[in-house]
Amino acid sequence: MSNIISGKELSKTIRQTVKEDVAKLLEQTGKVPHLVVILVGEDPASLSYVTAKEKACVKAGMKSTLLRKDETITEDELLTLIRTLNDDPDVHGILVQLPLPRHIDENLVIETIRQAKDVDGFHPLNVAAVHLGLPGILPATPKGIMTMLKSTGMEIKGKNALVIGRSNIVGKPVAMLLLKEHATVTIAHSRTVNLKALALQADILVAAVGRANMVTADMVKEGAIIIDVGVNRVDDKLVGDVDFDAAKEKASFITPVPGGVGPMTIASLLQNTVECFKMIETK
Ligand code: NDP
């Protein structure tokens, strides 16, 4: 029977600390961090993510602006908008909600955001910082995952960690951050052979795939820590990549879906916005 790592509870504490930081920064500088979110198109899931991010910003005492653009916006128009925000001294963080329509090159958009305003941590210079172990803005979901792991009080050093999924926004950066903490890291993906055997060796298992309940209890090592990043809609219910009810009987710690990694991603985004503000206003 495992302990539940509640992202909901942990994120409340982080958000309170961010709120206190914002109040102090206002005293020091006369300004509060300002996050600008750009949403292109009408995707309902994207709209609900950006609304949650905006609400969290405002609750933490920050300024938040949502710029909604029609999906017919050209790549040039979007890049021009980003360059204007890069140069705007009143803007400290820029987030372009992904995915973008197919006619827009996401990499080009991400590269155009000024590194110091890249609250998502997706800019190549921030990605390089993660790989080189240098200071930089960490991508929000991996940052939240590491905060959850550390909240267990369990040592990461020397542990076998398996990350299932190798995306640029979750799998790869999580693997690098675990490596930085001296875990022995394996990355699995769709061509991995015998995932179960790898999973059974994992003291830490991070599932970031997007396939409902693909990690079954017979893949879980007794006492493992399980972080479930996946968000899947099944019969109008949100479920993770891990068969939570069965896996929790074997794991020492496990994150729920919903109420796990999701709220931590938002809390980490707030922390990143404060970091960007400090880089711009106080250094
Ligand atoms: P991607 O679709 O970009 O990546 C999925 C990864 O899973 C790929 O590397 C893919 O391998 C791998 N994969 C697919 N099938 C298998 C399989 N059968 N066995 C092993 N690996 C497999 O997804 P993301 O990383 O963007 O997101 C993953 C999940 O996390 C999604 O459910 C997403 O909604 C959720 N998510 C949640 C967030 C939160 O805040 N809670 C934030 C971000 C994501 P290959 O590379 O070979 O194709």
CSV table of C-alpha atoms and ligand atoms in Angstrom, one decimal:
chain,number,residue,atom,x,y,z
A,1,MET,CA,0.0,0.0,0.0
A,2,SER,CA,1.6,3.2,-1.1
A,3,ASN,CA,1.7,6.8,0.0
A,4,ILE,CA,0.0,9.1,-2.4
A,5,ILE,CA,2.1,12.1,-3.6
A,6,SER,CA,-0.6,14.7,-3.9
A,7,GLY,CA,0.3,17.3,-6.5
A,8,LYS,CA,-2.8,19.2,-5.5
A,9,GLU,CA,-1.5,19.7,-1.9
A,10,LEU,CA,2.2,20.2,-2.8
A,11,SER,CA,1.3,22.8,-5.5
A,12,LYS,CA,-0.8,24.8,-2.9
A,13,THR,CA,2.3,25.2,-0.8
A,14,ILE,CA,4.4,26.2,-3.8
A,15,ARG,CA,1.8,28.7,-4.9
A,16,GLN,CA,1.7,30.3,-1.5
A,17,THR,CA,5.5,30.7,-1.5
A,18,VAL,CA,5.3,32.2,-5.0
A,19,LYS,CA,2.6,34.6,-3.8
A,20,GLU,CA,4.8,35.7,-0.9
A,21,ASP,CA,7.8,36.2,-3.3
A,22,VAL,CA,5.6,38.3,-5.6
A,23,ALA,CA,4.6,40.5,-2.8
A,24,LYS,CA,8.3,41.0,-1.8
A,25,LEU,CA,9.3,41.7,-5.4
A,26,LEU,CA,6.5,44.3,-5.6
A,27,GLU,CA,7.9,46.1,-2.6
A,28,GLN,CA,11.5,45.9,-4.0
A,29,THR,CA,10.8,46.9,-7.6
A,30,GLY,CA,7.3,48.4,-7.7
A,31,LYS,CA,6.4,45.8,-10.3
A,32,VAL,CA,4.9,42.3,-10.4
A,33,PRO,CA,5.8,39.5,-12.9
A,34,HIS,CA,3.7,39.7,-16.1
A,35,LEU,CA,3.1,36.6,-18.1
A,36,VAL,CA,1.7,36.8,-21.6
A,37,VAL,CA,0.1,33.7,-23.0
A,38,ILE,CA,-0.5,33.4,-26.7
A,39,LEU,CA,-3.2,31.0,-27.8
A,40,VAL,CA,-3.6,30.3,-31.5
A,41,GLY,CA,-6.9,28.7,-32.6
A,42,GLU,CA,-9.9,27.3,-30.7
A,43,ASP,CA,-8.7,23.9,-29.4
A,44,PRO,CA,-10.8,23.4,-26.2
A,45,ALA,CA,-8.1,21.5,-24.3
A,46,SER,CA,-5.6,24.3,-25.0
A,47,LEU,CA,-8.1,26.9,-23.9
A,48,SER,CA,-8.7,25.1,-20.7
A,49,TYR,CA,-4.9,24.8,-20.0
A,50,VAL,CA,-4.3,28.5,-20.7
A,51,THR,CA,-7.3,29.5,-18.5
A,52,ALA,CA,-5.9,27.5,-15.6
A,53,LYS,CA,-2.5,29.1,-16.1
A,54,GLU,CA,-4.0,32.6,-16.2
A,55,LYS,CA,-6.1,32.0,-13.0
A,56,ALA,CA,-3.1,30.7,-11.1
A,57,CYS,CA,-1.0,33.7,-12.1
A,58,VAL,CA,-3.7,36.1,-10.9
A,59,LYS,CA,-4.2,34.2,-7.6
A,60,ALA,CA,-0.4,34.5,-7.0
A,61,GLY,CA,-0.6,38.3,-7.4
A,62,MET,CA,1.0,38.3,-10.9
A,63,LYS,CA,-0.3,40.0,-14.0
A,64,SER,CA,-1.5,37.7,-16.8
A,65,THR,CA,-2.5,38.6,-20.3
A,66,LEU,CA,-4.1,36.1,-22.8
A,67,LEU,CA,-3.6,37.0,-26.4
A,68,ARG,CA,-6.0,34.9,-28.6
A,69,LYS,CA,-5.2,34.7,-32.2
A,70,ASP,CA,-7.1,33.2,-35.1
A,71,GLU,CA,-5.7,30.0,-36.5
A,72,THR,CA,-5.2,31.8,-39.8
A,73,ILE,CA,-2.4,33.9,-38.3
A,74,THR,CA,0.7,33.6,-40.4
A,75,GLU,CA,4.1,32.5,-39.1
A,76,ASP,CA,5.5,36.0,-39.8
A,77,GLU,CA,2.7,37.7,-37.9
A,78,LEU,CA,3.2,35.4,-34.9
A,79,LEU,CA,7.0,35.9,-34.9
A,80,THR,CA,6.5,39.7,-35.1
A,81,LEU,CA,4.2,39.6,-32.1
A,82,ILE,CA,6.8,37.6,-30.1
A,83,ARG,CA,9.5,40.0,-31.0
A,84,THR,CA,7.4,42.9,-29.8
A,85,LEU,CA,6.8,41.1,-26.5
A,86,ASN,CA,10.5,40.3,-26.3
A,87,ASP,CA,11.2,44.0,-26.4
A,88,ASP,CA,8.4,45.1,-24.1
A,89,PRO,CA,9.8,46.0,-20.6
A,90,ASP,CA,6.4,45.3,-19.1
A,91,VAL,CA,6.5,41.6,-20.1
A,92,HIS,CA,8.5,39.1,-18.1
A,93,GLY,CA,7.3,35.8,-19.4
A,94,ILE,CA,6.0,34.6,-22.8
A,95,LEU,CA,4.2,31.3,-23.3
A,96,VAL,CA,3.0,30.1,-26.7
A,97,GLN,CA,0.5,27.3,-26.1
A,98,LEU,CA,1.4,24.3,-28.1
A,99,PRO,CA,0.4,22.6,-30.4
A,100,LEU,CA,0.3,25.3,-33.2
A,101,PRO,CA,-1.4,25.0,-36.5
A,102,ARG,CA,0.6,23.0,-39.1
A,103,HIS,CA,1.6,26.0,-41.2
A,104,ILE,CA,3.6,27.4,-38.3
A,105,ASP,CA,7.1,26.0,-37.4
A,106,GLU,CA,7.0,25.4,-33.6
A,107,ASN,CA,10.8,25.3,-33.4
A,108,LEU,CA,11.1,28.7,-35.0
A,109,VAL,CA,8.5,30.1,-32.6
A,110,ILE,CA,10.2,28.7,-29.6
A,111,GLU,CA,13.7,30.0,-30.8
A,112,THR,CA,12.2,33.4,-31.3
A,113,ILE,CA,11.2,33.8,-27.6
A,114,ARG,CA,13.9,35.7,-25.7
A,115,GLN,CA,15.6,33.1,-23.4
A,116,ALA,CA,15.1,35.2,-20.3
A,117,LYS,CA,11.3,35.3,-21.0
A,118,ASP,CA,11.0,31.6,-21.9
A,119,VAL,CA,8.8,30.5,-18.9
A,120,ASP,CA,8.2,27.1,-20.6
A,121,GLY,CA,12.0,26.3,-20.7
A,122,PHE,CA,11.7,25.1,-24.3
A,123,HIS,CA,14.2,27.5,-25.9
A,124,PRO,CA,17.3,25.7,-27.2
A,125,LEU,CA,19.5,27.6,-24.7
A,126,ASN,CA,17.4,26.5,-21.8
A,127,VAL,CA,17.3,22.9,-23.2
A,128,ALA,CA,21.1,23.0,-23.4
A,129,ALA,CA,21.3,24.3,-19.8
A,130,VAL,CA,19.4,21.2,-18.7
A,131,HIS,CA,21.8,18.9,-20.6
A,132,LEU,CA,24.9,20.7,-19.4
A,133,GLY,CA,23.7,20.9,-15.8
A,134,LEU,CA,23.9,24.7,-16.0
A,135,PRO,CA,21.4,27.2,-14.5
A,136,GLY,CA,18.5,27.9,-16.8
A,137,ILE,CA,14.7,27.8,-16.9
A,138,LEU,CA,13.6,24.2,-16.4
A,139,PRO,CA,10.6,23.0,-18.4
A,140,ALA,CA,7.6,23.1,-16.0
A,141,THR,CA,6.4,19.4,-16.1
A,142,PRO,CA,9.9,17.9,-15.4
A,143,LYS,CA,10.6,20.5,-12.8
A,144,GLY,CA,7.3,19.6,-11.0
A,145,ILE,CA,8.2,15.9,-11.3
A,146,MET,CA,11.5,16.5,-9.6
A,147,THR,CA,9.9,18.5,-6.8
A,148,MET,CA,7.4,15.6,-6.2
A,149,LEU,CA,10.2,13.1,-6.1
A,150,LYS,CA,12.2,15.2,-3.6
A,151,SER,CA,9.1,15.7,-1.5
A,152,THR,CA,9.1,11.9,-0.7
A,153,GLY,CA,12.4,12.3,1.2
A,154,MET,CA,13.7,9.2,-0.6
A,155,GLU,CA,17.2,9.4,-2.0
A,156,ILE,CA,17.5,9.5,-5.8
A,157,LYS,CA,21.2,8.9,-6.0
A,158,GLY,CA,22.1,5.4,-7.1
A,159,LYS,CA,18.5,4.4,-7.9
A,160,ASN,CA,17.5,2.7,-11.1
A,161,ALA,CA,15.1,5.1,-12.9
A,162,LEU,CA,13.0,4.2,-15.9
A,163,VAL,CA,11.5,7.0,-17.9
A,164,ILE,CA,8.9,5.8,-20.4
A,165,GLY,CA,8.5,8.3,-23.2
A,166,ARG,CA,11.2,10.4,-24.9
A,167,SER,CA,9.4,13.7,-25.8
A,168,ASN,CA,11.4,16.9,-25.8
A,169,ILE,CA,9.0,18.4,-23.2
A,170,VAL,CA,8.7,15.5,-20.7
A,171,GLY,CA,10.7,12.3,-21.2
A,172,LYS,CA,14.1,13.6,-22.3
A,173,PRO,CA,14.4,16.5,-19.7
A,174,VAL,CA,13.1,14.3,-16.9
A,175,ALA,CA,15.8,11.8,-17.8
A,176,MET,CA,18.5,14.5,-17.7
A,177,LEU,CA,17.3,15.8,-14.4
A,178,LEU,CA,17.3,12.3,-12.8
A,179,LEU,CA,20.8,11.8,-14.2
A,180,LYS,CA,21.9,15.1,-12.6
A,181,GLU,CA,20.6,13.7,-9.3
A,182,HIS,CA,22.8,10.6,-9.9
A,183,ALA,CA,20.1,8.1,-10.7
A,184,THR,CA,21.0,5.3,-13.2
A,185,VAL,CA,18.6,6.3,-16.0
A,186,THR,CA,17.0,4.2,-18.8
A,187,ILE,CA,14.7,5.8,-21.4
A,188,ALA,CA,12.0,3.6,-23.0
A,189,HIS,CA,9.9,4.4,-26.0
A,190,SER,CA,7.7,2.8,-28.6
A,191,ARG,CA,10.5,0.6,-30.0
A,192,THR,CA,11.7,-0.6,-26.6
A,193,VAL,CA,11.8,-4.4,-26.4
A,194,ASN,CA,10.6,-6.0,-23.2
A,195,LEU,CA,9.5,-3.0,-21.3
A,196,LYS,CA,8.2,-5.1,-18.4
A,197,ALA,CA,11.7,-6.5,-17.6
A,198,LEU,CA,13.1,-2.9,-17.5
A,199,ALA,CA,10.1,-1.7,-15.4
A,200,LEU,CA,10.6,-4.5,-12.9
A,201,GLN,CA,14.1,-3.1,-12.2
A,202,ALA,CA,13.0,0.5,-11.7
A,203,ASP,CA,13.1,2.0,-8.2
A,204,ILE,CA,11.7,5.2,-9.9
A,205,LEU,CA,9.3,4.9,-12.8
A,206,VAL,CA,8.1,7.9,-14.7
A,207,ALA,CA,5.4,7.2,-17.3
A,208,ALA,CA,4.9,9.9,-19.9
A,209,VAL,CA,3.3,8.1,-22.8
A,210,GLY,CA,-0.4,9.0,-23.2
A,211,ARG,CA,-1.8,5.5,-23.2
A,212,ALA,CA,-4.4,4.7,-20.5
A,213,ASN,CA,-3.3,2.2,-17.8
A,214,MET,CA,-0.4,0.8,-19.9
A,215,VAL,CA,1.8,0.3,-16.8
A,216,THR,CA,0.1,-2.6,-15.0
A,217,ALA,CA,0.8,-3.8,-11.5
A,218,ASP,CA,2.9,-6.8,-12.8
A,219,MET,CA,5.4,-4.2,-14.2
A,220,VAL,CA,5.9,-2.5,-10.8
A,221,LYS,CA,8.8,-3.3,-8.6
A,222,GLU,CA,7.9,-3.7,-4.9
A,223,GLY,CA,8.5,-0.4,-3.2
A,224,ALA,CA,9.0,1.7,-6.4
A,225,ILE,CA,8.2,5.4,-6.6
A,226,ILE,CA,5.8,5.9,-9.5
A,227,ILE,CA,5.2,9.3,-11.3
A,228,ASP,CA,2.3,9.2,-13.7
A,229,VAL,CA,2.5,12.0,-16.2
A,230,GLY,CA,-0.1,10.7,-18.7
A,231,VAL,CA,-3.5,12.3,-19.1
A,232,ASN,CA,-6.0,10.2,-21.0
A,233,ARG,CA,-9.7,10.5,-21.3
A,234,VAL,CA,-11.6,7.2,-20.9
A,235,ASP,CA,-15.4,7.2,-20.8
A,236,ASP,CA,-15.3,10.9,-19.9
A,237,LYS,CA,-12.9,10.3,-17.0
A,238,LEU,CA,-9.3,11.4,-16.8
A,239,VAL,CA,-6.9,8.5,-16.1
A,240,GLY,CA,-3.1,8.2,-16.2
A,241,ASP,CA,-0.7,5.8,-17.9
A,242,VAL,CA,-0.5,3.7,-14.8
A,243,ASP,CA,-3.2,1.3,-13.5
A,244,PHE,CA,-3.3,3.3,-10.3
A,245,ASP,CA,-5.5,1.1,-8.1
A,246,ALA,CA,-3.5,-2.0,-8.7
A,247,ALA,CA,0.0,-0.3,-8.8
A,248,LYS,CA,-0.6,1.5,-5.5
A,249,GLU,CA,-0.6,-1.9,-3.7
A,250,LYS,CA,3.1,-2.4,-4.8
A,251,ALA,CA,4.6,1.1,-5.0
A,252,SER,CA,6.0,3.0,-2.0
A,253,PHE,CA,4.8,6.3,-3.5
A,254,ILE,CA,2.6,7.1,-6.4
A,255,THR,CA,1.0,10.1,-8.0
A,256,PRO,CA,-2.7,10.2,-8.9
A,257,VAL,CA,-4.3,11.4,-12.1
A,258,PRO,CA,-5.9,13.9,-11.8
A,259,GLY,CA,-4.4,15.8,-8.9
A,260,GLY,CA,-0.8,14.7,-9.5
A,261,VAL,CA,1.7,16.0,-12.1
A,262,GLY,CA,-0.9,18.4,-13.6
A,263,PRO,CA,-1.2,20.9,-10.7
A,264,MET,CA,2.6,20.7,-10.2
A,265,THR,CA,3.2,21.8,-13.8
A,266,ILE,CA,1.2,25.0,-13.2
A,267,ALA,CA,3.0,25.6,-9.9
A,268,SER,CA,6.3,25.2,-11.6
A,269,LEU,CA,5.3,27.6,-14.4
A,270,LEU,CA,4.5,30.3,-11.7
A,271,GLN,CA,8.0,29.7,-10.2
A,272,ASN,CA,9.5,30.1,-13.7
A,273,THR,CA,7.7,33.3,-14.2
A,274,VAL,CA,9.1,34.7,-11.0
A,275,GLU,CA,12.6,33.5,-12.0
A,276,CYS,CA,12.3,35.3,-15.4
A,277,PHE,CA,11.1,38.4,-13.6
A,278,LYS,CA,14.2,38.3,-11.3
A,279,MET,CA,16.5,37.8,-14.3
A,280,ILE,CA,15.0,40.9,-16.0
A,281,GLU,CA,14.3,43.2,-13.1
A,282,THR,CA,16.8,42.5,-10.4
A,283,LYS,CA,20.0,41.4,-12.1
B,1,NDP,P1,4.4,12.4,-26.8
B,1,NDP,O1,3.3,11.9,-27.6
B,1,NDP,O2,5.2,13.6,-27.3
B,1,NDP,O3,5.4,11.3,-26.4
B,1,NDP,C1,5.0,10.0,-26.0
B,1,NDP,C2,6.1,9.1,-25.9
B,1,NDP,O4,5.6,7.8,-25.5
B,1,NDP,C3,7.0,8.9,-27.1
B,1,NDP,O5,8.3,9.0,-26.8
B,1,NDP,C4,6.6,7.5,-27.6
B,1,NDP,O6,7.7,6.8,-28.2
B,1,NDP,C5,6.3,6.8,-26.3
B,1,NDP,N1,5.5,5.6,-26.5
B,1,NDP,C6,4.4,5.5,-27.2
B,1,NDP,N2,3.9,4.3,-27.2
B,1,NDP,C7,4.7,3.6,-26.3
B,1,NDP,C8,4.7,2.3,-25.9
B,1,NDP,N3,3.8,1.4,-26.3
B,1,NDP,N4,5.7,1.9,-25.1
B,1,NDP,C9,6.6,2.8,-24.7
B,1,NDP,N5,6.7,4.1,-25.1
B,1,NDP,C10,5.7,4.5,-25.9
B,1,NDP,O7,3.8,12.8,-25.4
B,1,NDP,P2,4.2,13.9,-24.2
B,1,NDP,O8,5.5,13.6,-23.7
B,1,NDP,O9,3.9,15.3,-24.7
B,1,NDP,O10,3.1,13.5,-23.2
B,1,NDP,C11,3.0,12.3,-22.6
B,1,NDP,C12,1.7,12.2,-21.7
B,1,NDP,O11,1.9,13.1,-20.7
B,1,NDP,C13,0.4,12.6,-22.5
B,1,NDP,O12,-0.6,11.8,-21.9
B,1,NDP,C14,0.2,14.0,-22.1
B,1,NDP,O13,-1.1,14.4,-22.1
B,1,NDP,C15,0.8,14.1,-20.7
B,1,NDP,N6,1.3,15.3,-20.2
B,1,NDP,C16,0.9,15.8,-19.0
B,1,NDP,C17,1.3,17.0,-18.5
B,1,NDP,C18,0.8,17.4,-17.2
B,1,NDP,O14,1.1,18.5,-16.8
B,1,NDP,N7,0.1,16.6,-16.5
B,1,NDP,C19,2.2,17.8,-19.3
B,1,NDP,C20,2.7,17.2,-20.5
B,1,NDP,C21,2.2,16.0,-21.0
B,1,NDP,P3,8.3,7.3,-29.6
B,1,NDP,O15,9.2,8.4,-29.3
B,1,NDP,O16,9.1,6.1,-30.1
B,1,NDP,O17,7.2,7.6,-30.5
